[in-house]
Coordinates of C-alpha atoms and ligand atoms in Angstrom, one line a residue:
M1 CA -24.1 -14.6 -18.3
L2 CA -23.2 -12.1 -15.6
V3 CA -22.2 -14.3 -12.7
S4 CA -22.0 -11.3 -10.3
T5 CA -25.7 -10.8 -10.5
H6 CA -26.6 -14.2 -9.0
G7 CA -25.5 -16.3 -6.1
D8 CA -22.1 -16.6 -4.5
I9 CA -19.5 -15.2 -6.9
T10 CA -16.7 -16.8 -4.8
S11 CA -18.0 -20.4 -5.0
G12 CA -15.4 -22.9 -6.1
L13 CA -12.6 -20.3 -5.7
G14 CA -10.3 -22.6 -3.8
V15 CA -9.1 -24.2 -7.0
V16 CA -8.5 -20.7 -8.5
E17 CA -6.5 -19.6 -5.4
D18 CA -4.3 -22.8 -5.6
D19 CA -3.8 -22.1 -9.3
A20 CA -2.6 -18.6 -8.5
V21 CA 0.0 -20.0 -6.0
R22 CA 1.2 -22.6 -8.6
L23 CA 1.4 -20.1 -11.4
T24 CA 3.4 -17.6 -9.2
S25 CA 5.8 -20.3 -8.2
E26 CA 6.3 -21.6 -11.7
L27 CA 6.8 -18.1 -13.1
I28 CA 9.5 -17.4 -10.5
R29 CA 11.3 -20.6 -11.7
I30 CA 11.7 -19.0 -15.2
D31 CA 14.7 -16.7 -14.7
T32 CA 13.7 -13.4 -16.5
T33 CA 16.6 -11.3 -15.2
N34 CA 16.7 -7.8 -16.7
T35 CA 20.1 -6.2 -16.0
G36 CA 19.2 -3.1 -18.0
D37 CA 21.6 -4.0 -20.7
P38 CA 19.4 -5.4 -23.6
D39 CA 22.1 -7.8 -24.7
T40 CA 22.1 -9.7 -21.4
V41 CA 18.3 -10.0 -20.8
V42 CA 17.1 -13.6 -20.5
G43 CA 13.9 -15.6 -20.2
E44 CA 11.3 -13.2 -21.3
R45 CA 10.4 -15.3 -24.3
A46 CA 10.3 -18.5 -22.2
A47 CA 8.0 -16.8 -19.6
A48 CA 5.8 -15.3 -22.3
E49 CA 5.5 -18.8 -23.9
Y50 CA 4.6 -20.3 -20.6
V51 CA 1.9 -17.7 -20.0
A52 CA 0.5 -18.2 -23.5
E53 CA 0.4 -22.0 -22.8
Q54 CA -1.5 -21.5 -19.6
L55 CA -4.0 -19.3 -21.4
G56 CA -4.2 -21.5 -24.4
D57 CA -5.0 -24.5 -22.1
V58 CA -8.4 -23.1 -21.2
G59 CA -9.3 -21.9 -24.6
Y60 CA -7.8 -18.5 -25.1
E61 CA -6.0 -17.7 -28.4
P62 CA -3.2 -15.5 -27.1
T63 CA -1.3 -13.0 -29.2
Y64 CA 2.5 -13.2 -28.9
V65 CA 4.4 -10.1 -29.8
E66 CA 8.2 -9.3 -29.5
S67 CA 9.0 -5.7 -28.6
G68 CA 12.1 -3.5 -29.0
D69 CA 15.0 -3.9 -31.3
R70 CA 16.4 -7.2 -30.1
P71 CA 14.8 -10.7 -30.4
G72 CA 13.3 -12.5 -27.4
R73 CA 11.5 -9.6 -25.7
G74 CA 8.3 -11.6 -25.4
N75 CA 4.8 -10.1 -24.6
V76 CA 1.5 -11.9 -24.5
F77 CA -2.1 -10.5 -24.9
V78 CA -5.6 -11.8 -24.6
R79 CA -8.8 -9.9 -24.8
L80 CA -11.9 -11.3 -23.0
P81 CA -15.1 -9.8 -24.4
G82 CA -17.4 -8.1 -21.9
A83 CA -21.2 -7.9 -21.7
D84 CA -21.3 -4.2 -22.8
P85 CA -19.0 -3.6 -25.8
S86 CA -19.9 0.1 -25.7
R87 CA -17.8 0.5 -22.6
G88 CA -14.1 1.1 -22.6
A89 CA -11.9 -1.9 -21.9
L90 CA -10.0 -2.5 -18.7
L91 CA -6.3 -3.3 -19.1
V92 CA -4.8 -5.7 -16.6
H93 CA -1.1 -5.5 -17.2
G94 CA 2.0 -6.9 -15.5
H95 CA 5.7 -7.3 -16.4
L96 CA 7.4 -10.6 -16.9
D97 CA 11.0 -9.4 -16.2
V98 CA 12.7 -9.2 -12.8
V99 CA 15.8 -7.5 -11.4
P100 CA 19.0 -9.6 -10.9
A101 CA 19.5 -11.6 -7.7
D102 CA 22.7 -12.9 -6.2
A103 CA 22.0 -16.5 -5.1
S104 CA 24.8 -16.4 -2.5
E105 CA 22.9 -13.8 -0.4
W106 CA 19.6 -15.7 -0.3
S107 CA 18.2 -18.3 2.1
V108 CA 16.6 -20.2 -0.8
H109 CA 17.6 -20.1 -4.4
P110 CA 16.1 -16.9 -6.0
F111 CA 14.7 -18.8 -8.9
S112 CA 13.4 -21.8 -7.0
G113 CA 9.9 -20.6 -6.5
A114 CA 9.9 -22.6 -3.3
V115 CA 6.6 -22.8 -1.4
Q116 CA 7.6 -23.2 2.2
D117 CA 6.8 -21.7 5.6
G118 CA 3.7 -20.1 4.3
Y119 CA 5.5 -18.1 1.6
V120 CA 6.3 -18.4 -2.1
W121 CA 10.0 -17.5 -2.3
G122 CA 12.0 -16.0 -5.1
R123 CA 12.9 -13.0 -7.3
G124 CA 9.7 -11.6 -8.6
A125 CA 7.5 -12.9 -5.7
V126 CA 6.2 -9.3 -5.1
D127 CA 7.6 -7.6 -8.2
M128 CA 5.5 -8.8 -9.9
K129 CA 5.0 -12.5 -10.6
D130 CA 2.5 -12.6 -7.8
M131 CA 0.1 -10.3 -9.7
L132 CA 0.8 -12.2 -12.9
G133 CA -0.1 -15.5 -11.1
M134 CA -3.3 -14.0 -9.6
S135 CA -4.5 -12.4 -12.8
L136 CA -3.7 -15.5 -14.9
A137 CA -5.6 -17.7 -12.4
V138 CA -8.7 -15.4 -12.6
A139 CA -8.4 -15.1 -16.4
R140 CA -8.3 -18.9 -16.6
R141 CA -11.3 -19.2 -14.4
F142 CA -13.4 -16.8 -16.4
K143 CA -12.7 -18.8 -19.6
R144 CA -13.2 -22.2 -18.1
E145 CA -16.5 -21.2 -16.7
N146 CA -17.7 -19.0 -19.6
I147 CA -17.9 -16.0 -17.3
V148 CA -18.6 -12.8 -19.2
P149 CA -17.2 -9.7 -17.3
P150 CA -19.2 -6.4 -17.4
R151 CA -16.8 -5.0 -20.1
D152 CA -13.8 -6.1 -22.2
I153 CA -10.7 -7.1 -20.2
I154 CA -7.3 -7.0 -21.9
F155 CA -4.8 -9.1 -20.1
A156 CA -1.2 -8.1 -21.0
F157 CA 2.0 -9.7 -19.9
L158 CA 5.0 -7.5 -20.8
A159 CA 8.7 -7.3 -21.2
D160 CA 11.3 -4.8 -19.9
E161 CA 9.5 -2.9 -17.2
E162 CA 12.6 -3.0 -15.0
A163 CA 14.6 -1.0 -17.5
G164 CA 11.9 1.6 -17.9
G165 CA 9.9 -0.3 -20.6
L166 CA 11.8 1.3 -23.4
Q167 CA 12.0 -2.1 -25.1
G168 CA 8.6 -3.2 -23.7
S169 CA 5.5 -1.1 -22.9
Q170 CA 6.9 2.2 -24.3
W171 CA 7.8 0.4 -27.6
L172 CA 4.4 -1.3 -27.7
V173 CA 2.5 1.9 -27.1
A174 CA 4.5 3.6 -29.9
N175 CA 4.4 0.7 -32.4
R176 CA 1.4 -1.5 -31.5
P177 CA -1.3 0.8 -30.0
D178 CA -3.9 -1.5 -31.6
L179 CA -3.2 -4.1 -28.9
F180 CA -4.7 -1.6 -26.3
E181 CA -7.6 -0.4 -28.5
G182 CA -10.5 1.0 -26.5
A183 CA -8.8 0.6 -23.1
T184 CA -9.8 3.5 -20.8
E185 CA -8.6 2.3 -17.5
A186 CA -5.8 0.0 -16.2
I187 CA -4.6 -1.8 -13.1
S188 CA -1.2 -3.2 -12.3
E189 CA 1.5 -3.3 -9.6
V190 CA 2.5 -1.6 -6.4
G191 CA -0.9 -0.9 -5.0
G192 CA -3.8 -2.7 -3.3
F193 CA -1.5 -4.2 -0.6
S194 CA -2.3 -3.8 3.1
V195 CA -0.5 -1.7 5.7
T196 CA -1.3 -2.0 9.4
F197 CA -0.7 1.5 10.9
K198 CA -2.3 0.6 14.3
D199 CA -3.2 -2.8 15.8
G200 CA -6.3 -4.2 14.1
V201 CA -6.6 -1.3 11.6
R202 CA -5.7 -2.4 8.1
S203 CA -5.5 0.0 5.3
Y204 CA -5.1 -0.9 1.6
L205 CA -3.1 1.5 -0.5
V206 CA -4.2 2.1 -4.1
E207 CA -1.6 3.7 -6.3
T208 CA -3.0 6.8 -8.0
A209 CA 0.2 8.6 -8.7
E210 CA 3.9 8.0 -9.6
K211 CA 6.8 10.3 -9.6
G212 CA 8.5 11.0 -12.9
I213 CA 11.8 9.4 -13.7
A214 CA 14.6 11.6 -15.1
W215 CA 17.9 9.8 -15.6
L216 CA 20.5 12.5 -16.0
K217 CA 23.9 12.1 -17.6
L218 CA 26.4 14.8 -16.6
K219 CA 29.5 15.5 -18.6
V220 CA 32.3 17.9 -17.9
R221 CA 34.9 18.7 -20.6
A222 CA 38.2 20.3 -19.6
R223 CA 41.9 20.4 -20.5
A224 CA 43.8 17.1 -20.6
G225 CA 47.2 17.0 -19.1
H226 CA 50.0 15.3 -17.2
G227 CA 49.1 14.2 -13.7
S228 CA 52.4 15.6 -12.3
M229 CA 51.7 19.2 -13.3
V230 CA 49.8 22.1 -11.6
H231 CA 46.5 21.9 -13.5
E232 CA 43.6 24.2 -12.8
D233 CA 41.1 23.0 -15.4
N234 CA 40.5 19.4 -14.3
A235 CA 37.3 17.6 -15.5
V236 CA 37.3 15.1 -12.6
T237 CA 37.6 17.8 -10.0
K238 CA 34.9 19.9 -11.6
L239 CA 32.5 17.0 -12.1
A240 CA 33.1 15.7 -8.6
A241 CA 32.3 19.1 -7.0
A242 CA 29.0 19.4 -9.1
V243 CA 28.0 15.9 -8.2
A244 CA 28.7 16.5 -4.5
R245 CA 26.6 19.7 -4.5
L246 CA 23.7 17.9 -6.2
G247 CA 23.9 14.8 -4.1
T248 CA 23.7 16.7 -0.8
H249 CA 21.0 19.2 -2.0
R250 CA 17.5 18.8 -0.4
F251 CA 14.7 19.8 -2.7
P252 CA 11.8 21.6 -1.1
I253 CA 8.7 19.8 0.2
V254 CA 5.8 20.1 -2.2
M255 CA 2.4 18.7 -1.2
T256 CA 0.6 17.0 -4.1
D257 CA -3.1 16.1 -4.1
S258 CA -2.3 12.3 -3.8
V259 CA 0.0 12.7 -0.8
R260 CA -2.3 15.2 0.9
E261 CA -5.3 12.8 0.5
F262 CA -3.2 9.9 1.8
L263 CA -2.0 11.7 4.9
A264 CA -5.5 13.0 5.6
G265 CA -6.8 9.4 5.4
V266 CA -4.2 8.2 7.8
T267 CA -5.1 10.9 10.2
E268 CA -8.7 10.0 10.1
I269 CA -7.9 6.3 10.8
T270 CA -5.2 6.7 13.4
G271 CA -5.5 10.2 14.8
W272 CA -1.9 10.9 13.9
E273 CA -1.0 14.4 12.9
F274 CA 1.3 15.4 10.1
P275 CA 2.2 19.1 10.7
E276 CA 3.6 20.9 7.7
D277 CA 6.6 22.2 9.7
D278 CA 7.7 18.7 10.7
L279 CA 6.5 16.5 7.9
D280 CA 9.8 14.5 7.6
G281 CA 9.7 13.7 11.3
A282 CA 6.0 12.8 11.4
I283 CA 6.2 10.5 8.4
G284 CA 8.4 8.2 10.5
K285 CA 5.2 7.1 12.3
L286 CA 4.1 5.3 9.1
G287 CA 6.7 2.5 9.8
A288 CA 8.0 0.5 6.8
I289 CA 6.1 2.5 4.3
S290 CA 7.6 5.8 5.5
R291 CA 10.6 5.5 3.1
I292 CA 8.2 5.5 0.1
V293 CA 6.0 8.2 1.5
G294 CA 9.1 10.3 2.5
A295 CA 10.3 10.2 -1.1
T296 CA 7.0 11.5 -2.4
L297 CA 7.2 14.7 -0.4
R298 CA 9.9 16.2 -2.6
D299 CA 12.0 15.7 -5.8
T300 CA 15.2 13.7 -5.3
A301 CA 18.5 13.5 -7.2
N302 CA 20.8 10.6 -6.3
P303 CA 24.2 10.3 -8.0
T304 CA 24.5 6.6 -9.0
M305 CA 27.4 6.3 -11.4
L306 CA 30.8 8.0 -12.0
T307 CA 33.3 7.5 -14.7
A308 CA 36.5 9.2 -15.8
G309 CA 40.1 8.6 -16.7
Y310 CA 42.2 5.7 -17.9
K311 CA 45.6 6.1 -16.3
A312 CA 46.9 7.3 -12.9
N313 CA 49.2 10.0 -14.4
V314 CA 46.9 11.3 -17.1
I315 CA 44.3 14.0 -16.4
P316 CA 41.4 13.1 -18.7
S317 CA 39.6 15.7 -20.8
V318 CA 36.1 14.3 -19.9
A319 CA 34.4 13.1 -16.8
E320 CA 30.9 11.7 -16.6
A321 CA 28.3 10.9 -13.9
T322 CA 24.7 9.5 -13.9
V323 CA 22.1 10.9 -11.5
D324 CA 18.8 9.2 -10.8
C325 CA 16.3 12.0 -10.5
R326 CA 12.6 11.5 -9.4
V327 CA 10.3 14.4 -10.0
L328 CA 6.9 15.1 -8.5
P329 CA 3.9 15.7 -10.7
G330 CA 3.8 19.3 -11.9
R331 CA 7.4 20.0 -10.8
Q332 CA 9.5 19.2 -13.9
E333 CA 10.2 22.9 -14.9
A334 CA 10.9 24.1 -11.4
F335 CA 13.1 21.0 -10.8
E336 CA 15.2 21.6 -13.9
R337 CA 15.7 25.3 -13.0
E338 CA 16.8 24.4 -9.5
L339 CA 19.1 21.7 -10.9
A340 CA 20.7 24.1 -13.4
E341 CA 21.5 26.5 -10.5
I342 CA 23.2 23.8 -8.5
L343 CA 25.2 22.4 -11.3
G344 CA 26.3 25.7 -13.0
P345 CA 27.0 26.4 -16.6
D346 CA 30.1 24.1 -17.2
V347 CA 28.2 20.8 -16.7
E348 CA 26.5 19.3 -19.8
R349 CA 23.2 17.6 -19.2
E350 CA 21.5 14.8 -21.1
W351 CA 18.1 13.5 -20.0
I352 CA 16.1 10.3 -20.4
S353 CA 12.7 11.3 -18.9
L354 CA 9.6 9.3 -18.2
P355 CA 6.8 11.6 -17.0
P356 CA 4.9 11.4 -13.7
V357 CA 1.5 9.8 -13.4
E358 CA -1.4 11.2 -11.5
T359 CA -5.1 10.5 -11.4
S360 CA -7.9 11.2 -8.9
F361 CA -9.2 8.7 -6.4
D362 CA -12.8 8.6 -7.4
G363 CA -15.2 7.0 -9.9
A364 CA -16.8 3.6 -10.5
L365 CA -13.5 1.8 -10.8
V366 CA -12.3 3.1 -7.4
D367 CA -15.6 2.1 -5.9
A368 CA -15.2 -1.4 -7.3
M369 CA -11.7 -1.6 -5.8
T370 CA -12.9 -0.5 -2.4
S371 CA -16.0 -2.8 -2.4
S372 CA -14.0 -5.9 -3.5
I373 CA -11.5 -5.3 -0.7
T374 CA -14.0 -4.6 2.0
A375 CA -16.1 -7.7 0.9
E376 CA -13.0 -9.8 1.8
D377 CA -11.7 -7.7 4.7
P378 CA -14.7 -6.0 6.4
G379 CA -13.7 -2.8 8.2
A380 CA -10.6 -2.2 6.1
H381 CA -9.8 1.3 4.8
V382 CA -8.8 2.0 1.2
L383 CA -6.6 5.0 0.6
P384 CA -4.8 6.5 -2.4
Y385 CA -1.1 7.0 -2.4
M386 CA 1.8 8.1 -4.6
L387 CA 4.6 5.6 -5.6
S388 CA 8.1 7.0 -5.4
G389 CA 9.2 4.7 -8.2
G390 CA 7.8 4.1 -11.7
T391 CA 5.9 1.4 -13.5
D392 CA 4.6 0.7 -17.0
A393 CA 1.7 3.1 -16.2
K394 CA 4.0 5.8 -17.6
A395 CA 3.7 4.3 -21.0
F396 CA -0.1 3.6 -20.9
Q397 CA -1.0 7.1 -19.8
K398 CA 0.2 8.2 -23.2
L399 CA -2.8 6.4 -24.6
D400 CA -5.1 8.4 -22.2
I401 CA -5.6 5.3 -20.1
R402 CA -6.3 6.0 -16.4
C403 CA -3.8 4.0 -14.5
F404 CA -3.9 2.5 -11.0
G405 CA -1.7 0.3 -8.9
F406 CA -4.0 -2.4 -7.7
A407 CA -2.4 -5.8 -7.1
P408 CA -4.3 -6.7 -3.9
L409 CA -2.5 -8.5 -1.0
Q410 CA -3.4 -8.9 2.6
L411 CA -0.1 -8.8 4.4
P412 CA 1.0 -9.6 8.0
A413 CA 1.3 -6.4 10.1
D414 CA 5.0 -7.0 10.8
L415 CA 6.1 -7.8 7.2
D416 CA 8.4 -5.1 5.8
F417 CA 6.8 -5.2 2.4
A418 CA 8.6 -2.2 0.8
S419 CA 12.0 -3.8 1.4
L420 CA 11.1 -7.0 -0.4
F421 CA 11.0 -5.1 -3.7
H422 CA 14.3 -5.9 -5.4
G423 CA 15.4 -7.2 -2.0
V424 CA 17.1 -10.3 -0.7
D425 CA 14.7 -13.2 0.2
E426 CA 11.9 -11.6 -1.7
R427 CA 8.8 -13.6 -0.9
V428 CA 5.0 -13.4 -0.8
P429 CA 2.7 -15.0 1.8
V430 CA 0.6 -17.8 0.3
D431 CA -2.5 -16.5 2.2
A432 CA -1.9 -13.0 0.7
L433 CA -2.0 -14.5 -2.8
K434 CA -5.2 -16.4 -2.1
F435 CA -6.8 -13.2 -0.6
G436 CA -5.6 -11.2 -3.7
T437 CA -7.1 -13.8 -6.1
R438 CA -10.5 -13.5 -4.4
V439 CA -10.4 -9.7 -4.4
L440 CA -9.3 -9.6 -8.1
N441 CA -12.0 -12.1 -9.0
R442 CA -14.7 -9.9 -7.4
F443 CA -13.1 -6.7 -8.8
L444 CA -13.1 -8.0 -12.4
L445 CA -16.7 -9.1 -12.1
S446 CA -17.8 -5.8 -10.8
S447 CA -15.8 -3.2 -12.7
Ligands
ZN1 ZN1 7.6 -4.2 -10.9

């Protein structure tokens, strides 16, 4: 039965919307803090078991898989067969882990999942237990009501995204590609949310590209010695100078297709101009989202860690630094050349790299995203954009899966959504979750 072909596809959705709110809140209550150190990660197994239980309750037979080289990195999968098995499957993926939160800084406890003042509060509310809650609620509805989507849908709930997915999606793609068999397209986080550029004009941004991540370790070796002596060959001095040069360097503006298309769309909607000779200034008009867009105009390299020495009067032989580099699609070689020039020959470099992602904003899936949003918010505009950060899409593109950020939320015009990611008092409007659940329901029935 293809429900989308007859009658009102949203009838009885109130229950599903409430389910999404409950699931989001309950998922937040399971602390899944990922510090980046695999030995201190907690809660992923408990969260995966919770998800498996919620899916099992309505008749799914979920697959539980642990990823990586430590126990407890829980992942859950279900596959819902579609009407046309000859079509590629759609992967709907989300991560179970969250970044740490310091309760003393919050107005509510970060793992309370409190539903108050029209919001669901807590770590993961927008990154990304909201999307987990919405997709779980829709997956549960489809099973309960024997709804057959147009094609196979794989729902995947994953570990370790917040540490680059090396113990999660990257591991799964390398070791268990069978779990994603036949998947040709995917949706996940950091896209589909609304931005209000001008009064009454809402735009929804679909993520079609991501910068690459390149975590760079710098090392300088020099001569050890006594801190009281004249000493020319000091590792700390040399490293500090290199780090300062890199940290203050501004990489050139490079327009990519995604950014160009996004800015052209904004111009069409608002009339705002983005002249090439003052892009940095003009981007400021975009409000809260300008920080993300600004970071997609150029490569960046931010020093984040420094370490050297062990005693005040000993000049150490080694000094090290870590730099968080984010590289535009197509820029990796040019970026590395520029970086080598800035650092000079005496600085050793070691990389952990995750490539950029870029796809085009067209095709049937994009049409389904657009129509499912405009069905719920008539007159809205849907635009592609590039994310300055990274997601599990980096792993799934290795399987030639076309990846989009589409976790739909209709947000209040004055909400600084970008700052809620990894921020204090992370929260998601209850109405946004309900809206997103309706959009996701439509989308999965029409994609
Ligand atoms: Zn996330």
